[in-house]
Amino acid sequence: MAVSSLLLCLCFGALVKCAAGSDWCYTGCEHTPAHWKDISGTFCGEKRQSPIDIVTSDVKTDQNLHNFTFANFSSENVIKSIKIDKHTVKCILEENEVEVSGGGLDGTYSTIQFHLHWGDTEHHPGSEHTIDKHRYPMEMHIVSLKKGMQDPVNDPEGIAVLGFFINATEDGDMSGPWSNLTSYLKNTAGTVDFNHTISIDDLIGNVDRTKFYRYMGSLTTPNCNEAVVWTVFQEPININKNLIQNFPMKTGISNVFRPTQNTNGRQVFASPATTLPSSHWCYDDHCHFSPSKWQLLPQSYCGGELQSPINIDTRNTLKDNHLKEFTYTKFDEKHAIKYITNTGEAVKCVLKEDLLEVSGGGLGHVYSTLQFHFHWGSRSPDSEGSEHTVDSHRYPMEMHIVNKRKDLSLEDAIKTPNGLAVLGFFIEMMLFPTHAGYENVFRPAQALNNRKIFTSASSAPGPIQLFLLLGCLCALSYNLHL
């Protein structure tokens, strides 16, 4: 396929397939991402696919990843037109005007277009790549073809894509280049001329382009050709959240991103300027700081004497008549949940501020309810994933309702021994590992270290009995999913 034909049909990241037509989609048709591999002539089931989750603890620094040279990225007249289809919004550039080289690339690449990927709403992000399983609201792909190559789509390094995460801010500029760009969005497929003077540099803003990740991958839409040298920049572009919302709202399309693919042993590298964090934690062994090493995390209390969760040995509990009934304020409010987010480590429901409260139960203070989240095991039918155990029995799931003292700020609460109060409920349900996409998100039981466990005067019915562990009221956890 010649470069001239690529300019007509190659829409990297929102590829309108030349070979297989357009019988693919993100949702609502036979060939959703899980079935792209079944489309004749595609490479979507191969071993060098994109996007991926970049696990920063596994990234290696490559001293040869020097700075890029960007030619005409500052030109305000290179965007020729904007094309909107059912897969993306794509800005087509003037031919032979924009180039990129350096940055460890083997040669000079001619930039032909950039396009975007996004999710659904403010709380359902849609970047394609993820960093330590964190997904940004959007991702921009700047697509370039290797100069002098007749068939770049079939060459292992024929295409260079620069990926920029886009982050949502509360108070970003509503009148700048991104505002001008989103003014072209509409719920109608087609191509229109671009009449504003905006440069690629204007859109990228002050992102540090010396900090980036590098790996070898593929197009992220059919035909999924494994021909891409991927550059994913560490710092995101920050734009107003309302401008991000314009993409799904004005175009009428949402969740236009491919799920992350298996790395299959591929190594991800970082430029020398990229700071590789040493403090990312996880529940399994996909990162360095698994639960057995959490105590090594910077500024961590995970090696302390009052850690949670624990095994509750009912034979050694003490009845405390001061543990009276709780008072729950607005817990029956059906519109209390502000939004739900999948953090990559938990599913968290954030509540409306200053609405729900809990007191009594021996707490000694009134607590404002902030959020609740869940811990679970695997997809196995007999999976057990609660954090606390009772007489060494682990339940399928556990819900934590997190509260802070009403008279304290959150910053002060996490520094105060009784600043936080967590209500834990065991759950007999196992849908979360299937729908969330990850599993075994619970910390193993920790040593009791001579702490006493008290029970309320009356026992709760069913499989749940409320145990008040004084250590649970302490803000000693390195991360409470706050």
Coordinates of C-alpha atoms in Angstrom, one line a residue:
M1 CA 0.0 0.0 0.0
A2 CA 1.6 3.3 -1.1
V3 CA 1.8 6.3 1.2
S4 CA -0.7 8.2 -1.0
S5 CA -3.4 5.6 -0.4
L6 CA -2.5 5.5 3.3
L7 CA -3.3 9.2 3.5
L8 CA -6.8 8.4 2.3
C9 CA -7.6 5.3 4.5
L10 CA -5.2 5.1 7.4
C11 CA -6.8 6.7 10.4
F12 CA -4.5 5.5 13.2
G13 CA -6.4 4.9 16.4
A14 CA -9.6 5.3 14.6
L15 CA -8.7 3.2 11.6
V16 CA -11.2 3.0 8.8
K17 CA -9.9 -0.2 7.5
C18 CA -8.8 -0.4 3.9
A19 CA -8.8 -4.2 3.7
A20 CA -11.7 -5.2 5.9
G21 CA -14.1 -2.2 5.4
S22 CA -15.7 -0.6 8.4
D23 CA -17.5 -3.6 9.9
W24 CA -16.0 -3.0 13.4
C25 CA -17.1 -1.0 16.3
Y26 CA -16.4 -0.3 20.0
T27 CA -19.9 -1.2 21.0
G28 CA -23.2 -2.3 19.4
C29 CA -22.1 -4.5 16.5
E30 CA -20.8 -8.0 16.0
H31 CA -17.1 -7.1 15.8
T32 CA -16.5 -5.3 19.1
P33 CA -12.9 -5.2 20.4
A34 CA -13.0 -8.7 21.8
H35 CA -13.9 -10.0 18.3
W36 CA -11.6 -7.8 16.2
K37 CA -9.3 -10.8 15.9
D38 CA -12.1 -12.6 14.0
I39 CA -12.1 -10.1 11.2
S40 CA -10.4 -11.6 8.1
G41 CA -7.1 -10.0 7.3
T42 CA -6.5 -8.3 10.6
F43 CA -3.6 -8.7 13.1
C44 CA -5.7 -8.0 16.2
G45 CA -5.0 -11.3 17.8
E46 CA -1.2 -11.2 17.4
K47 CA 1.4 -10.7 20.1
R48 CA 2.5 -7.1 19.6
Q49 CA -0.8 -5.3 20.2
S50 CA -1.6 -1.9 21.6
P51 CA -2.6 -0.2 23.8
I52 CA -1.1 -1.6 26.9
D53 CA -0.9 -0.9 30.6
I54 CA 2.4 0.7 31.4
V55 CA 3.6 -0.8 34.7
T56 CA 6.1 1.8 35.9
S57 CA 7.9 -0.5 38.2
D58 CA 8.8 -2.7 35.2
V59 CA 10.0 0.2 33.0
K60 CA 13.7 0.5 32.2
T61 CA 15.5 3.7 31.4
D62 CA 17.0 3.9 27.9
Q63 CA 19.8 6.4 27.7
N64 CA 19.4 6.5 23.9
L65 CA 15.9 8.0 24.1
H66 CA 17.1 11.6 23.5
N67 CA 15.0 14.6 22.9
F68 CA 12.7 14.9 19.9
T69 CA 12.9 17.4 17.1
F70 CA 9.5 18.7 16.1
A71 CA 9.3 20.5 12.8
N72 CA 6.4 22.9 12.3
F73 CA 4.6 21.8 15.5
S74 CA 4.4 25.6 16.2
S75 CA 2.8 26.4 12.8
E76 CA -0.7 27.7 13.2
N77 CA -1.8 26.8 9.7
V78 CA -1.1 23.0 9.4
I79 CA -4.6 21.7 10.4
K80 CA -6.3 21.3 7.1
S81 CA -9.7 19.7 8.1
I82 CA -11.6 17.9 10.8
K83 CA -13.2 14.5 10.1
I84 CA -15.9 13.1 12.4
D85 CA -17.0 9.5 12.1
K86 CA -18.5 6.8 14.4
H87 CA -15.0 6.0 15.8
T88 CA -13.3 9.3 16.5
V89 CA -12.6 13.0 15.8
K90 CA -9.6 13.3 13.5
C91 CA -7.6 16.4 12.5
I92 CA -6.0 16.0 9.0
L93 CA -2.8 18.0 8.5
E94 CA -1.4 19.6 5.4
E95 CA 0.8 17.2 3.5
N96 CA 4.6 17.3 4.0
E97 CA 4.4 20.2 6.5
V98 CA 5.0 18.6 9.9
E99 CA 7.7 16.2 10.8
V100 CA 9.1 14.5 13.9
S101 CA 12.6 12.9 14.5
G102 CA 14.9 12.2 17.3
G103 CA 13.6 10.7 20.5
G104 CA 15.1 7.3 19.6
L105 CA 13.3 7.1 16.3
D106 CA 15.2 5.6 13.4
G107 CA 14.7 8.3 10.8
T108 CA 12.3 11.2 10.1
Y109 CA 8.6 10.7 10.2
S110 CA 6.0 12.8 8.3
T111 CA 3.0 13.7 10.5
I112 CA -0.3 13.2 8.7
Q113 CA -3.0 13.6 11.4
F114 CA -4.0 13.4 15.0
H115 CA -7.1 12.0 16.6
L116 CA -8.6 11.4 20.0
H117 CA -10.0 8.6 22.2
W118 CA -12.4 9.2 25.1
G119 CA -14.9 7.5 27.4
D120 CA -18.4 8.4 28.4
T121 CA -18.8 10.9 31.2
E122 CA -16.6 12.7 33.6
H123 CA -16.3 9.6 35.8
H124 CA -15.8 7.0 33.0
P125 CA -12.4 7.8 31.5
G126 CA -11.4 6.7 28.0
S127 CA -7.7 6.9 27.4
E128 CA -6.3 3.8 25.5
H129 CA -3.0 3.4 27.4
T130 CA -3.1 3.2 31.2
I131 CA -0.4 3.9 33.7
D132 CA -0.3 1.4 36.5
K133 CA -3.9 0.7 35.6
H134 CA -4.9 4.4 35.9
R135 CA -6.9 5.5 32.9
Y136 CA -7.0 9.2 32.0
P137 CA -10.2 10.9 30.6
M138 CA -8.8 11.1 27.1
E139 CA -5.8 10.4 24.9
M140 CA -4.6 12.2 21.8
H141 CA -2.6 10.3 19.1
I142 CA -0.3 12.2 16.7
V143 CA 0.3 9.9 13.7
S144 CA 3.4 10.0 11.5
L145 CA 4.7 7.8 8.7
K146 CA 8.3 7.0 8.1
K147 CA 9.6 9.2 5.2
G148 CA 10.9 7.4 2.1
M149 CA 9.0 4.2 2.9
Q150 CA 6.5 2.9 0.4
D151 CA 4.6 0.5 2.7
P152 CA 5.0 1.8 6.3
V153 CA 1.8 0.0 7.5
N154 CA 3.6 -3.3 7.0
D155 CA 7.0 -2.3 8.4
P156 CA 7.8 -3.0 12.1
E157 CA 8.8 0.7 12.5
G158 CA 6.8 2.2 9.7
I159 CA 4.5 4.4 11.9
A160 CA 5.4 6.6 14.8
V161 CA 2.6 7.6 17.2
L162 CA 3.0 10.2 19.9
G163 CA 0.4 9.5 22.6
F164 CA -0.6 12.3 25.0
F165 CA -2.9 11.7 28.0
I166 CA -5.5 14.4 28.6
N167 CA -6.5 15.2 32.1
A168 CA -9.6 17.1 33.3
T169 CA -9.3 20.2 35.4
E170 CA -12.0 22.2 37.3
D171 CA -10.9 25.6 36.2
G172 CA -9.0 25.3 32.9
D173 CA -9.2 27.8 30.1
M174 CA -12.6 27.7 28.3
S175 CA -11.6 30.1 25.5
G176 CA -8.2 28.7 24.2
P177 CA -7.2 26.3 21.5
W178 CA -9.2 23.3 22.9
S179 CA -12.3 25.5 23.0
N180 CA -11.7 26.4 19.3
L181 CA -11.2 22.7 18.4
T182 CA -14.3 21.5 20.2
S183 CA -16.4 24.2 18.4
Y184 CA -16.2 21.9 15.3
L185 CA -17.8 18.9 17.1
K186 CA -21.2 17.8 16.0
N187 CA -23.4 14.8 15.9
T188 CA -23.0 14.3 12.1
A189 CA -20.4 12.3 10.3
G190 CA -18.3 14.2 7.7
T191 CA -15.3 16.4 7.0
V192 CA -15.2 20.2 7.3
D193 CA -12.4 22.7 6.6
F194 CA -10.6 24.0 9.7
N195 CA -10.6 27.8 9.8
H196 CA -8.9 28.6 13.1
T197 CA -5.2 29.3 13.6
I198 CA -4.1 26.6 16.1
S199 CA -0.8 24.9 16.3
I200 CA -0.1 21.4 17.6
D201 CA 2.1 23.1 20.2
D202 CA -0.9 25.1 21.3
L203 CA -2.9 21.9 22.0
I204 CA 0.0 20.1 23.8
G205 CA 0.6 23.1 26.0
N206 CA 3.4 22.9 28.6
V207 CA 3.8 19.1 28.7
D208 CA 7.4 18.2 29.2
R209 CA 8.2 16.3 26.0
T210 CA 11.5 15.0 27.3
K211 CA 9.7 12.6 29.6
F212 CA 8.2 9.7 27.8
Y213 CA 7.7 5.9 27.5
R214 CA 8.6 3.8 24.5
Y215 CA 7.6 0.4 23.3
M216 CA 6.9 -1.4 20.1
G217 CA 3.2 -2.0 19.3
S218 CA 0.4 -1.8 16.8
L219 CA -2.5 0.2 15.5
T220 CA -5.2 0.2 18.1
T221 CA -8.0 -0.4 15.6
P222 CA -8.4 -2.9 12.8
N223 CA -6.4 -4.0 11.0
C224 CA -4.2 -3.7 14.2
N225 CA -1.0 -3.7 12.0
E226 CA 2.0 -4.3 14.2
A227 CA 3.9 -1.4 12.7
V228 CA 4.0 1.3 15.4
V229 CA 6.9 2.8 17.4
W230 CA 4.9 4.0 20.4
T231 CA 5.8 7.1 22.4
V232 CA 3.5 7.8 25.4
F233 CA 4.3 11.0 27.2
Q234 CA 4.4 10.9 31.0
E235 CA 2.8 14.3 31.7
P236 CA -0.8 14.8 30.6
I237 CA -2.4 17.7 28.8
N238 CA -4.6 19.6 31.2
I239 CA -7.9 21.0 29.9
N240 CA -11.2 22.0 31.4
K241 CA -13.4 19.1 32.2
N242 CA -16.3 20.8 30.3
L243 CA -14.3 20.7 27.1
I244 CA -13.7 17.0 27.6
Q245 CA -17.4 16.5 28.0
N246 CA -18.0 18.1 24.7
F247 CA -16.6 15.1 22.9
P248 CA -19.2 12.5 23.9
M249 CA -22.0 15.1 24.2
K250 CA -21.6 16.9 20.9
T251 CA -20.6 13.9 18.8
G252 CA -23.0 11.4 20.3
I253 CA -20.3 8.7 20.5
S254 CA -18.7 7.4 23.6
N255 CA -16.2 4.9 25.0
V256 CA -14.1 5.0 21.8
F257 CA -11.1 3.2 23.1
R258 CA -9.6 -0.3 22.9
P259 CA -9.0 -2.2 26.1
T260 CA -5.4 -2.7 27.1
Q261 CA -3.6 -5.7 25.5
N262 CA -1.2 -8.3 26.9
T263 CA 2.5 -7.1 26.7
N264 CA 3.6 -10.7 25.9
G265 CA 7.0 -10.0 27.4
R266 CA 7.6 -6.7 25.6
Q267 CA 9.8 -4.3 27.4
V268 CA 8.7 -0.7 28.0
F269 CA 11.5 1.9 28.1
A270 CA 11.6 5.4 29.5
S271 CA 13.6 8.4 28.5
P272 CA 16.4 9.5 30.9
A273 CA 14.4 12.5 32.0
T274 CA 11.4 10.4 33.0
T275 CA 11.1 9.9 36.8
L276 CA 10.1 6.3 37.4
P277 CA 8.1 6.2 40.7
S278 CA 9.2 3.7 43.2
S279 CA 6.0 3.9 45.3
H280 CA 3.4 2.3 43.2
W281 CA 1.6 -0.5 45.1
C282 CA -0.6 -3.4 44.1
Y283 CA -2.3 -6.4 45.5
D284 CA -0.7 -9.1 43.3
D285 CA 2.8 -9.6 42.0
H286 CA 2.6 -7.3 38.9
C287 CA 4.5 -4.6 40.7
H288 CA 7.4 -4.5 43.1
F289 CA 5.3 -3.3 46.1
S290 CA 2.9 -6.2 46.7
P291 CA 1.3 -6.4 50.1
S292 CA 4.3 -8.1 51.7
K293 CA 6.4 -5.1 50.8
W294 CA 4.0 -2.2 51.5
Q295 CA 6.0 -1.4 54.7
L296 CA 8.9 -0.4 52.3
L297 CA 6.8 2.3 50.6
P298 CA 7.9 5.9 51.3
Q299 CA 6.1 7.5 54.2
S300 CA 4.2 4.2 54.8
Y301 CA 2.8 3.1 58.1
C302 CA 2.2 -0.4 56.8
G303 CA 4.8 -2.0 59.1
G304 CA 3.2 -0.6 62.2
E305 CA 1.6 -2.4 65.2
L306 CA -2.0 -1.5 64.6
Q307 CA -2.5 -2.7 61.1
S308 CA -5.7 -3.9 59.4
P309 CA -7.4 -6.1 58.4
I310 CA -7.2 -8.9 61.0
N311 CA -8.7 -12.3 61.7
I312 CA -11.4 -11.9 64.4
D313 CA -11.3 -14.8 66.8
T314 CA -14.7 -14.9 68.3
R315 CA -13.5 -16.9 71.3
N316 CA -11.3 -14.0 72.4
T317 CA -13.7 -11.1 71.9
L318 CA -15.0 -9.0 74.8
K319 CA -18.5 -7.7 75.2
D320 CA -18.6 -3.9 75.7
N321 CA -21.9 -2.6 76.9
H322 CA -20.9 0.9 75.8
L323 CA -21.1 -0.1 72.2
K324 CA -24.7 1.1 71.7
E325 CA -26.6 1.3 68.5
F326 CA -25.4 3.5 65.7
T327 CA -27.3 6.6 64.4
Y328 CA -27.3 6.7 60.6
T329 CA -28.2 10.1 59.1
K330 CA -29.5 10.1 55.5
F331 CA -28.3 6.5 54.9
D332 CA -31.8 6.0 53.3
E333 CA -31.1 8.8 50.8
K334 CA -31.5 7.3 47.3
H335 CA -29.5 10.0 45.6
A336 CA -26.5 10.2 47.9
I337 CA -24.0 8.7 45.4
K338 CA -22.3 11.5 43.5
Y339 CA -20.3 9.2 41.2
I340 CA -18.8 5.7 40.9
T341 CA -15.2 5.2 39.8
N342 CA -13.1 2.2 39.0
T343 CA -9.6 3.1 40.4
G344 CA -7.8 0.0 39.2
E345 CA -7.5 -1.2 42.8
A346 CA -11.2 -0.9 43.8
V347 CA -14.7 0.2 42.8
K348 CA -15.4 3.3 44.8
C349 CA -18.7 5.1 45.3
V350 CA -18.1 8.7 46.2
L351 CA -20.9 10.4 48.1
K352 CA -22.3 13.9 48.0
E353 CA -20.5 16.1 50.5
D354 CA -22.0 16.8 54.0
L355 CA -25.0 14.6 53.4
L356 CA -24.6 11.3 55.2
E357 CA -23.4 11.0 58.8
V358 CA -22.9 8.3 61.4
S359 CA -22.6 8.5 65.2
G360 CA -23.1 6.4 68.2
G361 CA -21.8 2.9 68.3
G362 CA -19.1 3.9 70.8
L363 CA -17.5 6.3 68.3
G364 CA -17.6 9.4 70.5
H365 CA -17.9 11.8 67.6
V366 CA -20.1 12.5 64.7
Y367 CA -18.5 11.3 61.4
S368 CA -19.2 12.5 57.9
T369 CA -19.5 9.7 55.4
L370 CA -17.2 10.2 52.4
Q371 CA -17.4 7.1 50.2
F372 CA -17.7 3.3 50.2
H373 CA -15.6 0.8 48.3
F374 CA -15.3 -3.0 47.8
H375 CA -12.7 -5.7 48.2
W376 CA -13.2 -9.1 46.4
G377 CA -11.4 -12.2 45.3
S378 CA -11.2 -14.0 42.0
R379 CA -13.6 -15.3 39.3
S380 CA -13.6 -18.7 40.9
P381 CA -17.0 -20.0 42.1
D382 CA -15.7 -20.6 45.6
S383 CA -13.6 -17.4 45.6
E384 CA -13.1 -15.6 48.9
G385 CA -12.0 -11.9 49.0
S386 CA -13.1 -10.2 52.2
E387 CA -10.3 -8.4 54.0
H388 CA -11.3 -9.3 57.5
T389 CA -11.9 -12.9 58.4
V390 CA -14.0 -14.3 61.2
D391 CA -12.5 -17.4 62.9
S392 CA -10.3 -17.7 59.8
H393 CA -13.3 -17.7 57.5
R394 CA -13.1 -15.3 54.5
Y395 CA -16.3 -14.1 52.8
P396 CA -16.6 -13.5 49.0
M397 CA -16.5 -9.7 49.4
E398 CA -16.3 -6.9 51.9
M399 CA -17.7 -3.3 51.7
H400 CA -16.0 -0.5 53.6
I401 CA -17.9 2.7 54.3
V402 CA -15.3 5.4 55.0
N403 CA -16.1 8.3 57.4
K404 CA -14.1 11.2 58.8
R405 CA -14.7 13.2 62.0
K406 CA -17.1 16.0 61.1
D407 CA -15.1 18.5 63.2
L408 CA -11.8 17.8 61.3
S409 CA -10.6 18.4 57.8
L410 CA -9.7 15.3 55.8
E411 CA -6.0 16.3 56.1
D412 CA -6.2 16.5 59.8
A413 CA -8.4 13.4 60.1
I414 CA -5.8 11.1 58.6
K415 CA -3.3 12.3 61.1
T416 CA -5.6 11.8 64.1
P417 CA -5.9 8.3 65.8
N418 CA -9.7 8.4 65.7
G419 CA -10.0 10.7 62.7
L420 CA -11.5 8.1 60.4
A421 CA -14.2 5.5 61.1
V422 CA -14.7 2.6 58.7
L423 CA -17.8 0.4 58.8
G424 CA -17.1 -3.0 57.3
F425 CA -19.7 -5.3 55.9
F426 CA -19.2 -8.9 54.6
I427 CA -21.0 -9.6 51.3
E428 CA -22.1 -12.9 49.8
M429 CA -21.7 -11.9 46.2
M430 CA -19.1 -12.4 43.5
L431 CA -20.0 -10.3 40.5
F432 CA -17.2 -7.7 40.9
P433 CA -14.2 -9.7 39.6
T434 CA -16.0 -10.4 36.4
H435 CA -17.2 -6.9 35.7
A436 CA -14.3 -4.9 37.1
G437 CA -11.7 -6.8 35.2
Y438 CA -9.3 -7.5 38.0
E439 CA -9.3 -9.7 41.1
N440 CA -7.9 -10.5 44.5
V441 CA -8.0 -6.9 45.7
F442 CA -7.7 -7.5 49.4
R443 CA -4.9 -7.3 51.9
P444 CA -4.0 -10.4 53.9
A445 CA -4.8 -10.4 57.6
Q446 CA -2.3 -8.6 59.8
A447 CA -1.0 -9.5 63.3
L448 CA -3.3 -8.6 66.2
N449 CA -0.4 -7.5 68.4
N450 CA -2.3 -7.9 71.7
R451 CA -5.1 -5.6 70.6
K452 CA -8.6 -6.4 72.1
I453 CA -11.6 -6.9 69.9
F454 CA -15.0 -5.8 71.4
T455 CA -18.5 -6.8 70.4
S456 CA -21.7 -4.9 70.9
A457 CA -24.1 -6.0 73.5
S458 CA -26.5 -7.4 70.9
S459 CA -25.4 -9.6 68.1
A460 CA -26.3 -8.8 64.5
P461 CA -28.4 -11.4 62.6
G462 CA -27.2 -13.5 59.7
P463 CA -23.6 -14.0 58.6
I464 CA -22.7 -10.4 59.6
Q465 CA -21.8 -9.5 63.2
L466 CA -20.5 -6.0 63.8
F467 CA -17.0 -6.0 65.4
L468 CA -15.6 -2.7 66.5
L469 CA -11.8 -2.9 66.3
L470 CA -10.2 0.2 67.8
G471 CA -7.4 -0.1 65.3
C472 CA -9.9 0.3 62.4
L473 CA -10.6 3.8 63.7
C474 CA -7.0 4.8 63.3
A475 CA -5.7 6.5 60.2
L476 CA -2.7 4.3 59.9
S477 CA -3.2 2.8 56.4
Y478 CA -1.0 4.1 53.7
N479 CA -3.9 4.3 51.3
L480 CA -7.6 4.0 52.3
H481 CA -8.8 4.6 48.7
L482 CA -9.5 8.1 49.7

